[in-house]
Amino acid sequence: MASPPAPPTAHRSAALSPLEQQLLDEYAKLLDNFHRLSAATATLADTPAAEIMDALRTLERKTGLVFTLLKASVYSMVLQQQLETGTGLGGKGEGGEEEDTVMGG
């Protein structure tokens, strides 16, 4: 890999307007991001597919757990709110119609 890019302050010039200098600084940040993306891509390319799949399975399990906990929290909050207002889960609403629950299905 090439040497790291110079910090944005190294590109200062009296001939540039502040807007031009800001644009050059943003390009320097973009170049740094591309270098990091290239390094991450090279690491992934060198990693065996089985190892990547194992890591993705672990991530999928953790994501599923977080989703389940989020659903349970939302359900608990909705149920608590309905109990506080006296409507109850699936009870009659103000118009006498059945209320839909958030967690239906």
XYZ file of C-alpha atoms in Angstrom:
105
model
C 0.000 0.000 0.000
C 1.230 3.524 -0.700
C 2.178 5.959 2.012
C -0.751 7.448 3.896
C -2.174 10.641 2.459
C -0.965 13.920 3.848
C -3.246 15.605 6.366
C -5.632 18.152 4.867
C -3.690 21.037 6.415
C -0.628 20.110 4.305
C -2.448 21.282 1.163
C -2.874 24.878 2.355
C -2.148 27.536 -0.205
C -2.715 31.280 -0.163
C -3.902 31.139 -3.788
C -6.969 29.037 -2.910
C -10.284 30.386 -1.767
C -11.768 28.909 1.420
C -14.319 26.986 -0.650
C -11.601 25.514 -2.884
C -9.571 24.559 0.184
C -12.609 22.909 1.743
C -13.179 20.955 -1.477
C -9.564 19.758 -1.509
C -9.863 18.699 2.134
C -12.987 16.684 1.309
C -11.160 14.998 -1.591
C -8.327 14.092 0.793
C -10.857 12.515 3.188
C -12.438 10.649 0.280
C -9.028 9.334 -0.781
C -8.384 8.112 2.767
C -11.778 6.368 2.809
C -10.967 4.663 -0.501
C -7.646 3.450 0.907
C -9.424 1.970 3.929
C -12.088 0.400 1.693
C -9.379 -1.115 -0.493
C -7.627 -2.589 2.549
C -10.893 -4.034 3.899
C -11.734 -5.521 0.499
C -8.283 -7.092 0.247
C -8.709 -8.603 3.719
C -12.091 -10.065 2.748
C -10.668 -11.445 -0.490
C -7.902 -13.213 1.443
C -10.298 -14.691 4.033
C -11.686 -18.177 3.297
C -15.394 -18.246 2.420
C -16.185 -20.701 5.231
C -14.775 -18.303 7.811
C -16.819 -15.426 6.394
C -19.976 -17.583 6.411
C -19.408 -18.533 10.062
C -19.039 -14.877 10.984
C -22.193 -14.004 9.047
C -24.163 -16.787 10.783
C -23.092 -15.426 14.162
C -24.101 -11.935 13.083
C -27.463 -13.252 11.851
C -28.170 -14.899 15.225
C -27.290 -11.721 17.099
C -29.408 -9.610 14.752
C -32.344 -11.986 15.208
C -32.015 -11.725 18.977
C -31.943 -7.926 18.843
C -35.016 -7.913 16.577
C -36.894 -10.235 18.943
C -35.998 -8.081 21.950
C -37.085 -4.949 20.080
C -40.446 -6.513 19.189
C -40.964 -7.589 22.796
C -40.136 -4.093 24.042
C -42.539 -2.449 21.600
C -45.251 -4.955 22.491
C -44.695 -4.301 26.199
C -44.862 -0.532 25.715
C -48.054 -0.750 23.644
C -49.663 -3.103 26.156
C -48.687 -0.848 29.059
C -50.054 2.214 27.262
C -53.330 0.440 26.505
C -53.680 -0.707 30.108
C -53.052 2.837 31.341
C -55.708 4.260 29.015
C -58.113 1.496 29.968
C -58.666 0.114 26.482
C -56.885 -3.174 27.038
C -55.343 -5.292 24.302
C -57.841 -5.903 21.495
C -60.548 -4.072 23.425
C -63.123 -1.637 22.159
C -61.815 1.732 21.057
C -63.500 5.105 21.322
C -65.679 4.477 18.277
C -66.777 1.054 19.468
C -64.615 -0.660 16.844
C -62.004 -3.298 17.519
C -58.514 -1.795 17.819
C -55.670 -3.228 15.772
C -52.652 -4.374 17.718
C -49.142 -3.371 16.717
C -47.803 -6.912 16.880
C -50.495 -8.555 14.763
C -49.334 -11.439 12.565
